[in-house]
Amino acid sequence: MRPVHVCLAVLVAALWGVNFVVIDLGLDHFPPLLFSALRFLAAALPAVFFVGRPKVAWRWIVGVGLALGVAKFGLLFVGMDAGMPAGLSSLVLQIQAVFTALFAVVALSERPGRVRIFGMVVALAGIGVAALDEGETGPLTAFAVVIGAAACWGVSNVLTRRASPADSLNFMVWVSTVPVLPLLGLSLLFEGPGRDAEALRSLDWSGAGIIAYVAWVTTVFGFGAWGFLLRRYPASTVAPFSLLVPVFGMSSAALVLGEPVSGLRWCAAALLVGGVALTSFAGSGGVRPSGSAGATDTPAPGRAVAAGAPRPRTSASRTPSTASRPSPPR
């Protein structure tokens, strides 16, 4: 890759990593489901009027919009609101690569090789260590919700691979139109119209800036830049930069939010990132379509993309938690 494009890939990974801190801050302003709906509303408008007509079938746009927008980001925001730390969320969410590989076995008739299976086992061991660490400091229910978000991300990755959009920015903008109404409906149902109205009435420049970051910086610019790189270079060259997302996520959470990184969390990070690397970039020993021993397919975990001790909350807009609290999804 040209040096300028290497810098661009690192910049996108950094923006996506810092996004978890921004989400954490945004949850002090908005209920999680409303926050997610506003994020996609801002990502879709006015961009949808400038990217042209959809370039893939609507069934793929709706499918990815529901799996990625409603399920993945809805669960991520709810999990972080319930107590999942931002830095740990950025790490745990990377288990999506394992879910993607598993779902591809069923949906795409792919057969994982031994190296990829070993990578899945290593990544799952990292999740186990992370769960052990989180069990000492925060609610495991929130941890499980973020794991569910990662599973939904895996579903959206498989759907995106089936759709094979030639223009990732066009695709992501149209996908962003799908979750808005379902998330607003879920917010009204579970968070209540009174709480939503209060959050909107108290919207200030800080809240507006947070919405702008998660919508325009990480979604429109981030996916646009990532798609540009994927069009110029092989996915196996670009995708490894996505492994920097939890590095930036955990580092920025420690610096901005004061989330400590324990020895167990470093161990979990090493196992999870190493396992995801093996799962995603196993090369010829990785995934083979069933019935075709010579073909290989190396998925790019960044293609569909998009990501310590509890910190006390003082905002009245946050959902009370019965567990000891810190505080996904990006």
PDB file of N, CA, C and O in Angstrom, residues 200-267:
ATOM      1  N   LEU A 200     -34.562  14.945  23.713  1.00  0.00           N
ATOM      2  CA  LEU A 200     -34.554  15.831  22.548  1.00  0.00           C
ATOM      3  C   LEU A 200     -34.673  17.296  22.959  1.00  0.00           C
ATOM      4  O   LEU A 200     -34.036  18.168  22.353  1.00  0.00           O
ATOM      5  N   ARG A 201     -35.467  17.577  23.988  1.00  0.00           N
ATOM      6  CA  ARG A 201     -35.597  18.963  24.457  1.00  0.00           C
ATOM      7  C   ARG A 201     -34.287  19.484  25.031  1.00  0.00           C
ATOM      8  O   ARG A 201     -33.975  20.675  24.910  1.00  0.00           O
ATOM      9  N   SER A 202     -33.502  18.611  25.651  1.00  0.00           N
ATOM     10  CA  SER A 202     -32.256  19.031  26.287  1.00  0.00           C
ATOM     11  C   SER A 202     -31.054  18.922  25.352  1.00  0.00           C
ATOM     12  O   SER A 202     -29.911  19.055  25.796  1.00  0.00           O
ATOM     13  N   LEU A 203     -31.309  18.673  24.057  1.00  0.00           N
ATOM     14  CA  LEU A 203     -30.208  18.554  23.094  1.00  0.00           C
ATOM     15  C   LEU A 203     -29.391  19.842  23.061  1.00  0.00           C
ATOM     16  O   LEU A 203     -29.928  20.935  22.885  1.00  0.00           O
ATOM     17  N   ASP A 204     -28.077  19.718  23.246  1.00  0.00           N
ATOM     18  CA  ASP A 204     -27.190  20.877  23.210  1.00  0.00           C
ATOM     19  C   ASP A 204     -26.102  20.646  22.169  1.00  0.00           C
ATOM     20  O   ASP A 204     -26.121  19.652  21.432  1.00  0.00           O
ATOM     21  N   TRP A 205     -25.141  21.572  22.109  1.00  0.00           N
ATOM     22  CA  TRP A 205     -24.081  21.451  21.114  1.00  0.00           C
ATOM     23  C   TRP A 205     -23.235  20.200  21.336  1.00  0.00           C
ATOM     24  O   TRP A 205     -22.762  19.585  20.377  1.00  0.00           O
ATOM     25  N   SER A 206     -23.056  19.819  22.581  1.00  0.00           N
ATOM     26  CA  SER A 206     -22.290  18.609  22.873  1.00  0.00           C
ATOM     27  C   SER A 206     -22.992  17.379  22.312  1.00  0.00           C
ATOM     28  O   SER A 206     -22.368  16.528  21.654  1.00  0.00           O
ATOM     29  N   GLY A 207     -24.288  17.267  22.570  1.00  0.00           N
ATOM     30  CA  GLY A 207     -25.044  16.139  22.051  1.00  0.00           C
ATOM     31  C   GLY A 207     -25.079  16.124  20.533  1.00  0.00           C
ATOM     32  O   GLY A 207     -24.953  15.063  19.909  1.00  0.00           O
ATOM     33  N   ALA A 208     -25.251  17.311  19.923  1.00  0.00           N
ATOM     34  CA  ALA A 208     -25.265  17.389  18.462  1.00  0.00           C
ATOM     35  C   ALA A 208     -23.915  16.986  17.878  1.00  0.00           C
ATOM     36  O   ALA A 208     -23.856  16.302  16.842  1.00  0.00           O
ATOM     37  N   GLY A 209     -22.835  17.371  18.541  1.00  0.00           N
ATOM     38  CA  GLY A 209     -21.503  16.993  18.068  1.00  0.00           C
ATOM     39  C   GLY A 209     -21.280  15.497  18.149  1.00  0.00           C
ATOM     40  O   GLY A 209     -20.631  14.895  17.265  1.00  0.00           O
ATOM     41  N   ILE A 210     -21.802  14.878  19.199  1.00  0.00           N
ATOM     42  CA  ILE A 210     -21.681  13.426  19.342  1.00  0.00           C
ATOM     43  C   ILE A 210     -22.428  12.721  18.217  1.00  0.00           C
ATOM     44  O   ILE A 210     -21.910  11.770  17.607  1.00  0.00           O
ATOM     45  N   ILE A 211     -23.651  13.179  17.935  1.00  0.00           N
ATOM     46  CA  ILE A 211     -24.414  12.593  16.827  1.00  0.00           C
ATOM     47  C   ILE A 211     -23.656  12.769  15.516  1.00  0.00           C
ATOM     48  O   ILE A 211     -23.575  11.846  14.690  1.00  0.00           O
ATOM     49  N   ALA A 212     -23.095  13.955  15.289  1.00  0.00           N
ATOM     50  CA  ALA A 212     -22.351  14.205  14.050  1.00  0.00           C
ATOM     51  C   ALA A 212     -21.155  13.271  13.929  1.00  0.00           C
ATOM     52  O   ALA A 212     -20.863  12.757  12.837  1.00  0.00           O
ATOM     53  N   TYR A 213     -20.469  13.016  15.042  1.00  0.00           N
ATOM     54  CA  TYR A 213     -19.291  12.146  14.981  1.00  0.00           C
ATOM     55  C   TYR A 213     -19.686  10.715  14.629  1.00  0.00           C
ATOM     56  O   TYR A 213     -19.109  10.106  13.719  1.00  0.00           O
ATOM     57  N   VAL A 214     -20.655  10.153  15.371  1.00  0.00           N
ATOM     58  CA  VAL A 214     -20.994   8.745  15.148  1.00  0.00           C
ATOM     59  C   VAL A 214     -21.667   8.544  13.790  1.00  0.00           C
ATOM     60  O   VAL A 214     -21.608   7.438  13.223  1.00  0.00           O
ATOM     61  N   ALA A 215     -22.300   9.587  13.242  1.00  0.00           N
ATOM     62  CA  ALA A 215     -22.992   9.447  11.967  1.00  0.00           C
ATOM     63  C   ALA A 215     -22.090   9.783  10.786  1.00  0.00           C
ATOM     64  O   ALA A 215     -21.942   8.980   9.854  1.00  0.00           O
ATOM     65  N   TRP A 216     -21.501  10.962  10.797  1.00  0.00           N
ATOM     66  CA  TRP A 216     -20.770  11.434   9.627  1.00  0.00           C
ATOM     67  C   TRP A 216     -19.311  11.021   9.615  1.00  0.00           C
ATOM     68  O   TRP A 216     -18.772  10.668   8.564  1.00  0.00           O
ATOM     69  N   VAL A 217     -18.664  11.042  10.777  1.00  0.00           N
ATOM     70  CA  VAL A 217     -17.237  10.715  10.812  1.00  0.00           C
ATOM     71  C   VAL A 217     -17.024   9.210  10.699  1.00  0.00           C
ATOM     72  O   VAL A 217     -16.294   8.727   9.833  1.00  0.00           O
ATOM     73  N   THR A 218     -17.678   8.450  11.592  1.00  0.00           N
ATOM     74  CA  THR A 218     -17.406   7.004  11.597  1.00  0.00           C
ATOM     75  C   THR A 218     -18.204   6.244  10.548  1.00  0.00           C
ATOM     76  O   THR A 218     -17.736   5.219  10.057  1.00  0.00           O
ATOM     77  N   THR A 219     -19.399   6.721  10.202  1.00  0.00           N
ATOM     78  CA  THR A 219     -20.214   5.985   9.232  1.00  0.00           C
ATOM     79  C   THR A 219     -19.950   6.465   7.809  1.00  0.00           C
ATOM     80  O   THR A 219     -19.475   5.701   6.970  1.00  0.00           O
ATOM     81  N   VAL A 220     -20.234   7.734   7.524  1.00  0.00           N
ATOM     82  CA  VAL A 220     -20.115   8.217   6.146  1.00  0.00           C
ATOM     83  C   VAL A 220     -18.653   8.273   5.711  1.00  0.00           C
ATOM     84  O   VAL A 220     -18.265   7.676   4.696  1.00  0.00           O
ATOM     85  N   PHE A 221     -17.813   8.984   6.495  1.00  0.00           N
ATOM     86  CA  PHE A 221     -16.405   9.052   6.111  1.00  0.00           C
ATOM     87  C   PHE A 221     -15.705   7.713   6.295  1.00  0.00           C
ATOM     88  O   PHE A 221     -14.967   7.253   5.423  1.00  0.00           O
ATOM     89  N   GLY A 222     -15.927   7.063   7.455  1.00  0.00           N
ATOM     90  CA  GLY A 222     -15.224   5.818   7.751  1.00  0.00           C
ATOM     91  C   GLY A 222     -15.496   4.737   6.733  1.00  0.00           C
ATOM     92  O   GLY A 222     -14.565   4.146   6.172  1.00  0.00           O
ATOM     93  N   PHE A 223     -16.768   4.476   6.455  1.00  0.00           N
ATOM     94  CA  PHE A 223     -17.098   3.439   5.482  1.00  0.00           C
ATOM     95  C   PHE A 223     -16.728   3.850   4.070  1.00  0.00           C
ATOM     96  O   PHE A 223     -16.343   3.011   3.258  1.00  0.00           O
ATOM     97  N   GLY A 224     -16.847   5.133   3.771  1.00  0.00           N
ATOM     98  CA  GLY A 224     -16.443   5.594   2.445  1.00  0.00           C
ATOM     99  C   GLY A 224     -14.959   5.390   2.207  1.00  0.00           C
ATOM    100  O   GLY A 224     -14.539   4.898   1.154  1.00  0.00           O
ATOM    101  N   ALA A 225     -14.131   5.765   3.196  1.00  0.00           N
ATOM    102  CA  ALA A 225     -12.682   5.591   3.074  1.00  0.00           C
ATOM    103  C   ALA A 225     -12.307   4.120   3.029  1.00  0.00           C
ATOM    104  O   ALA A 225     -11.433   3.697   2.256  1.00  0.00           O
ATOM    105  N   TRP A 226     -12.963   3.317   3.869  1.00  0.00           N
ATOM    106  CA  TRP A 226     -12.663   1.872   3.892  1.00  0.00           C
ATOM    107  C   TRP A 226     -13.022   1.218   2.563  1.00  0.00           C
ATOM    108  O   TRP A 226     -12.271   0.397   2.037  1.00  0.00           O
ATOM    109  N   GLY A 227     -14.170   1.617   2.002  1.00  0.00           N
ATOM    110  CA  GLY A 227     -14.552   1.088   0.708  1.00  0.00           C
ATOM    111  C   GLY A 227     -13.594   1.513  -0.399  1.00  0.00           C
ATOM    112  O   GLY A 227     -13.287   0.737  -1.304  1.00  0.00           O
ATOM    113  N   PHE A 228     -13.097   2.748  -0.319  1.00  0.00           N
ATOM    114  CA  PHE A 228     -12.097   3.227  -1.284  1.00  0.00           C
ATOM    115  C   PHE A 228     -10.843   2.348  -1.240  1.00  0.00           C
ATOM    116  O   PHE A 228     -10.299   1.959  -2.287  1.00  0.00           O
ATOM    117  N   LEU A 229     -10.395   2.017  -0.023  1.00  0.00           N
ATOM    118  CA  LEU A 229      -9.209   1.176   0.116  1.00  0.00           C
ATOM    119  C   LEU A 229      -9.458  -0.231  -0.407  1.00  0.00           C
ATOM    120  O   LEU A 229      -8.589  -0.832  -1.054  1.00  0.00           O
ATOM    121  N   LEU A 230     -10.653  -0.772  -0.124  1.00  0.00           N
ATOM    122  CA  LEU A 230     -10.966  -2.124  -0.587  1.00  0.00           C
ATOM    123  C   LEU A 230     -11.078  -2.197  -2.103  1.00  0.00           C
ATOM    124  O   LEU A 230     -10.849  -3.254  -2.693  1.00  0.00           O
ATOM    125  N   ARG A 231     -11.433  -1.080  -2.743  1.00  0.00           N
ATOM    126  CA  ARG A 231     -11.490  -1.084  -4.206  1.00  0.00           C
ATOM    127  C   ARG A 231     -10.102  -1.005  -4.831  1.00  0.00           C
ATOM    128  O   ARG A 231      -9.912  -1.419  -5.973  1.00  0.00           O
ATOM    129  N   ARG A 232      -9.124  -0.474  -4.099  1.00  0.00           N
ATOM    130  CA  ARG A 232      -7.774  -0.306  -4.649  1.00  0.00           C
ATOM    131  C   ARG A 232      -6.841  -1.463  -4.288  1.00  0.00           C
ATOM    132  O   ARG A 232      -5.872  -1.712  -5.013  1.00  0.00           O
ATOM    133  N   TYR A 233      -7.110  -2.148  -3.156  1.00  0.00           N
ATOM    134  CA  TYR A 233      -6.208  -3.185  -2.672  1.00  0.00           C
ATOM    135  C   TYR A 233      -6.992  -4.436  -2.306  1.00  0.00           C
ATOM    136  O   TYR A 233      -8.199  -4.366  -2.034  1.00  0.00           O
ATOM    137  N   PRO A 234      -6.320  -5.608  -2.283  1.00  0.00           N
ATOM    138  CA  PRO A 234      -7.005  -6.833  -1.858  1.00  0.00           C
ATOM    139  C   PRO A 234      -7.509  -6.707  -0.424  1.00  0.00           C
ATOM    140  O   PRO A 234      -6.905  -6.032   0.413  1.00  0.00           O
ATOM    141  N   ALA A 235      -8.626  -7.375  -0.149  1.00  0.00           N
ATOM    142  CA  ALA A 235      -9.194  -7.327   1.205  1.00  0.00           C
ATOM    143  C   ALA A 235      -8.192  -7.828   2.239  1.00  0.00           C
ATOM    144  O   ALA A 235      -8.143  -7.327   3.362  1.00  0.00           O
ATOM    145  N   SER A 236      -7.372  -8.814   1.871  1.00  0.00           N
ATOM    146  CA  SER A 236      -6.397  -9.357   2.816  1.00  0.00           C
ATOM    147  C   SER A 236      -5.321  -8.337   3.170  1.00  0.00           C
ATOM    148  O   SER A 236      -4.641  -8.477   4.188  1.00  0.00           O
ATOM    149  N   THR A 237      -5.157  -7.297   2.352  1.00  0.00           N
ATOM    150  CA  THR A 237      -4.201  -6.231   2.648  1.00  0.00           C
ATOM    151  C   THR A 237      -4.824  -5.167   3.541  1.00  0.00           C
ATOM    152  O   THR A 237      -4.173  -4.631   4.451  1.00  0.00           O
ATOM    153  N   VAL A 238      -6.103  -4.869   3.312  1.00  0.00           N
ATOM    154  CA  VAL A 238      -6.777  -3.789   4.040  1.00  0.00           C
ATOM    155  C   VAL A 238      -7.317  -4.256   5.388  1.00  0.00           C
ATOM    156  O   VAL A 238      -7.173  -3.576   6.409  1.00  0.00           O
ATOM    157  N   ALA A 239      -7.942  -5.436   5.404  1.00  0.00           N
ATOM    158  CA  ALA A 239      -8.676  -5.885   6.589  1.00  0.00           C
ATOM    159  C   ALA A 239      -7.845  -5.977   7.862  1.00  0.00           C
ATOM    160  O   ALA A 239      -8.371  -5.722   8.951  1.00  0.00           O
ATOM    161  N   PRO A 240      -6.543  -6.353   7.814  1.00  0.00           N
ATOM    162  CA  PRO A 240      -5.789  -6.424   9.079  1.00  0.00           C
ATOM    163  C   PRO A 240      -5.766  -5.121   9.866  1.00  0.00           C
ATOM    164  O   PRO A 240      -5.605  -5.146  11.090  1.00  0.00           O
ATOM    165  N   PHE A 241      -5.948  -3.990   9.195  1.00  0.00           N
ATOM    166  CA  PHE A 241      -5.951  -2.718   9.924  1.00  0.00           C
ATOM    167  C   PHE A 241      -7.138  -2.624  10.883  1.00  0.00           C
ATOM    168  O   PHE A 241      -7.101  -1.861  11.843  1.00  0.00           O
ATOM    169  N   SER A 242      -8.206  -3.413  10.629  1.00  0.00           N
ATOM    170  CA  SER A 242      -9.355  -3.389  11.532  1.00  0.00           C
ATOM    171  C   SER A 242      -9.000  -3.930  12.912  1.00  0.00           C
ATOM    172  O   SER A 242      -9.689  -3.641  13.897  1.00  0.00           O
ATOM    173  N   LEU A 243      -7.922  -4.711  13.003  1.00  0.00           N
ATOM    174  CA  LEU A 243      -7.503  -5.227  14.306  1.00  0.00           C
ATOM    175  C   LEU A 243      -6.934  -4.125  15.201  1.00  0.00           C
ATOM    176  O   LEU A 243      -6.731  -4.340  16.397  1.00  0.00           O
ATOM    177  N   LEU A 244      -6.688  -2.939  14.617  1.00  0.00           N
ATOM    178  CA  LEU A 244      -6.238  -1.804  15.427  1.00  0.00           C
ATOM    179  C   LEU A 244      -7.402  -1.129  16.163  1.00  0.00           C
ATOM    180  O   LEU A 244      -7.167  -0.335  17.078  1.00  0.00           O
ATOM    181  N   VAL A 245      -8.644  -1.444  15.773  1.00  0.00           N
ATOM    182  CA  VAL A 245      -9.799  -0.784  16.388  1.00  0.00           C
ATOM    183  C   VAL A 245      -9.828  -0.976  17.899  1.00  0.00           C
ATOM    184  O   VAL A 245      -9.952   0.003  18.652  1.00  0.00           O
ATOM    185  N   PRO A 246      -9.717  -2.224  18.431  1.00  0.00           N
ATOM    186  CA  PRO A 246      -9.719  -2.354  19.897  1.00  0.00           C
ATOM    187  C   PRO A 246      -8.504  -1.723  20.562  1.00  0.00           C
ATOM    188  O   PRO A 246      -8.586  -1.315  21.731  1.00  0.00           O
ATOM    189  N   VAL A 247      -7.379  -1.633  19.849  1.00  0.00           N
ATOM    190  CA  VAL A 247      -6.199  -0.969  20.412  1.00  0.00           C
ATOM    191  C   VAL A 247      -6.526   0.499  20.679  1.00  0.00           C
ATOM    192  O   VAL A 247      -6.296   1.028  21.783  1.00  0.00           O
ATOM    193  N   PHE A 248      -7.089   1.168  19.663  1.00  0.00           N
ATOM    194  CA  PHE A 248      -7.478   2.570  19.843  1.00  0.00           C
ATOM    195  C   PHE A 248      -8.659   2.695  20.803  1.00  0.00           C
ATOM    196  O   PHE A 248      -8.743   3.658  21.568  1.00  0.00           O
ATOM    197  N   GLY A 249      -9.573   1.725  20.769  1.00  0.00           N
ATOM    198  CA  GLY A 249     -10.725   1.779  21.652  1.00  0.00           C
ATOM    199  C   GLY A 249     -10.330   1.681  23.115  1.00  0.00           C
ATOM    200  O   GLY A 249     -10.776   2.491  23.950  1.00  0.00           O
ATOM    201  N   MET A 250      -9.484   0.713  23.452  1.00  0.00           N
ATOM    202  CA  MET A 250      -9.074   0.533  24.851  1.00  0.00           C
ATOM    203  C   MET A 250      -8.183   1.680  25.305  1.00  0.00           C
ATOM    204  O   MET A 250      -8.291   2.162  26.441  1.00  0.00           O
ATOM    205  N   SER A 251      -7.306   2.148  24.421  1.00  0.00           N
ATOM    206  CA  SER A 251      -6.401   3.243  24.781  1.00  0.00           C
ATOM    207  C   SER A 251      -7.169   4.536  25.024  1.00  0.00           C
ATOM    208  O   SER A 251      -6.936   5.236  26.020  1.00  0.00           O
ATOM    209  N   SER A 252      -8.096   4.871  24.126  1.00  0.00           N
ATOM    210  CA  SER A 252      -8.848   6.112  24.284  1.00  0.00           C
ATOM    211  C   SER A 252      -9.778   6.035  25.488  1.00  0.00           C
ATOM    212  O   SER A 252      -9.982   7.042  26.186  1.00  0.00           O
ATOM    213  N   ALA A 253     -10.334   4.858  25.771  1.00  0.00           N
ATOM    214  CA  ALA A 253     -11.193   4.710  26.947  1.00  0.00           C
ATOM    215  C   ALA A 253     -10.386   4.905  28.230  1.00  0.00           C
ATOM    216  O   ALA A 253     -10.873   5.500  29.199  1.00  0.00           O
ATOM    217  N   ALA A 254      -9.145   4.410  28.234  1.00  0.00           N
ATOM    218  CA  ALA A 254      -8.302   4.600  29.408  1.00  0.00           C
ATOM    219  C   ALA A 254      -7.933   6.071  29.588  1.00  0.00           C
ATOM    220  O   ALA A 254      -7.932   6.589  30.711  1.00  0.00           O
ATOM    221  N   LEU A 255      -7.646   6.764  28.479  1.00  0.00           N
ATOM    222  CA  LEU A 255      -7.222   8.162  28.564  1.00  0.00           C
ATOM    223  C   LEU A 255      -8.381   9.106  28.870  1.00  0.00           C
ATOM    224  O   LEU A 255      -8.249  10.013  29.692  1.00  0.00           O
ATOM    225  N   VAL A 256      -9.529   8.890  28.203  1.00  0.00           N
ATOM    226  CA  VAL A 256     -10.637   9.839  28.311  1.00  0.00           C
ATOM    227  C   VAL A 256     -11.571   9.488  29.463  1.00  0.00           C
ATOM    228  O   VAL A 256     -12.009  10.361  30.209  1.00  0.00           O
ATOM    229  N   LEU A 257     -11.868   8.200  29.613  1.00  0.00           N
ATOM    230  CA  LEU A 257     -12.855   7.778  30.607  1.00  0.00           C
ATOM    231  C   LEU A 257     -12.223   7.247  31.888  1.00  0.00           C
ATOM    232  O   LEU A 257     -12.938   6.970  32.849  1.00  0.00           O
ATOM    233  N   GLY A 258     -10.913   7.076  31.855  1.00  0.00           N
ATOM    234  CA  GLY A 258     -10.233   6.557  33.036  1.00  0.00           C
ATOM    235  C   GLY A 258     -10.477   5.088  33.287  1.00  0.00           C
ATOM    236  O   GLY A 258     -10.362   4.617  34.431  1.00  0.00           O
ATOM    237  N   GLU A 259     -10.796   4.318  32.238  1.00  0.00           N
ATOM    238  CA  GLU A 259     -11.019   2.890  32.413  1.00  0.00           C
ATOM    239  C   GLU A 259      -9.675   2.179  32.582  1.00  0.00           C
ATOM    240  O   GLU A 259      -8.851   2.207  31.671  1.00  0.00           O
ATOM    241  N   PRO A 260      -9.438   1.531  33.715  1.00  0.00           N
ATOM    242  CA  PRO A 260      -8.185   0.804  33.890  1.00  0.00           C
ATOM    243  C   PRO A 260      -8.165  -0.464  33.046  1.00  0.00           C
ATOM    244  O   PRO A 260      -9.216  -1.043  32.760  1.00  0.00           O
ATOM    245  N   VAL A 261      -7.006  -0.881  32.600  1.00  0.00           N
ATOM    246  CA  VAL A 261      -6.844  -2.106  31.815  1.00  0.00           C
ATOM    247  C   VAL A 261      -6.071  -3.093  32.674  1.00  0.00           C
ATOM    248  O   VAL A 261      -4.865  -2.948  32.888  1.00  0.00           O
ATOM    249  N   SER A 262      -6.757  -4.103  33.158  1.00  0.00           N
ATOM    250  CA  SER A 262      -6.145  -5.082  34.064  1.00  0.00           C
ATOM    251  C   SER A 262      -5.277  -6.064  33.297  1.00  0.00           C
ATOM    252  O   SER A 262      -5.307  -6.135  32.061  1.00  0.00           O
ATOM    253  N   GLY A 263      -4.510  -6.853  34.040  1.00  0.00           N
ATOM    254  CA  GLY A 263      -3.703  -7.892  33.419  1.00  0.00           C
ATOM    255  C   GLY A 263      -4.555  -8.909  32.690  1.00  0.00           C
ATOM    256  O   GLY A 263      -4.193  -9.377  31.600  1.00  0.00           O
ATOM    257  N   LEU A 264      -5.702  -9.273  33.292  1.00  0.00           N
ATOM    258  CA  LEU A 264      -6.608 -10.204  32.620  1.00  0.00           C
ATOM    259  C   LEU A 264      -7.117  -9.624  31.306  1.00  0.00           C
ATOM    260  O   LEU A 264      -7.258 -10.339  30.316  1.00  0.00           O
ATOM    261  N   ARG A 265      -7.375  -8.321  31.289  1.00  0.00           N
ATOM    262  CA  ARG A 265      -7.897  -7.710  30.063  1.00  0.00           C
ATOM    263  C   ARG A 265      -6.831  -7.690  28.973  1.00  0.00           C
ATOM    264  O   ARG A 265      -7.141  -7.892  27.795  1.00  0.00           O
ATOM    265  N   TRP A 266      -5.582  -7.437  29.333  1.00  0.00           N
ATOM    266  CA  TRP A 266      -4.498  -7.512  28.344  1.00  0.00           C
ATOM    267  C   TRP A 266      -4.376  -8.931  27.796  1.00  0.00           C
ATOM    268  O   TRP A 266      -4.161  -9.136  26.596  1.00  0.00           O
ATOM    269  N   CYS A 267      -4.511  -9.921  28.678  1.00  0.00           N
ATOM    270  CA  CYS A 267      -4.456 -11.320  28.236  1.00  0.00           C
ATOM    271  C   CYS A 267      -5.615 -11.622  27.286  1.00  0.00           C
ATOM    272  O   CYS A 267      -5.426 -12.266  26.247  1.00  0.00           O
TER     273      CYS A 267
END
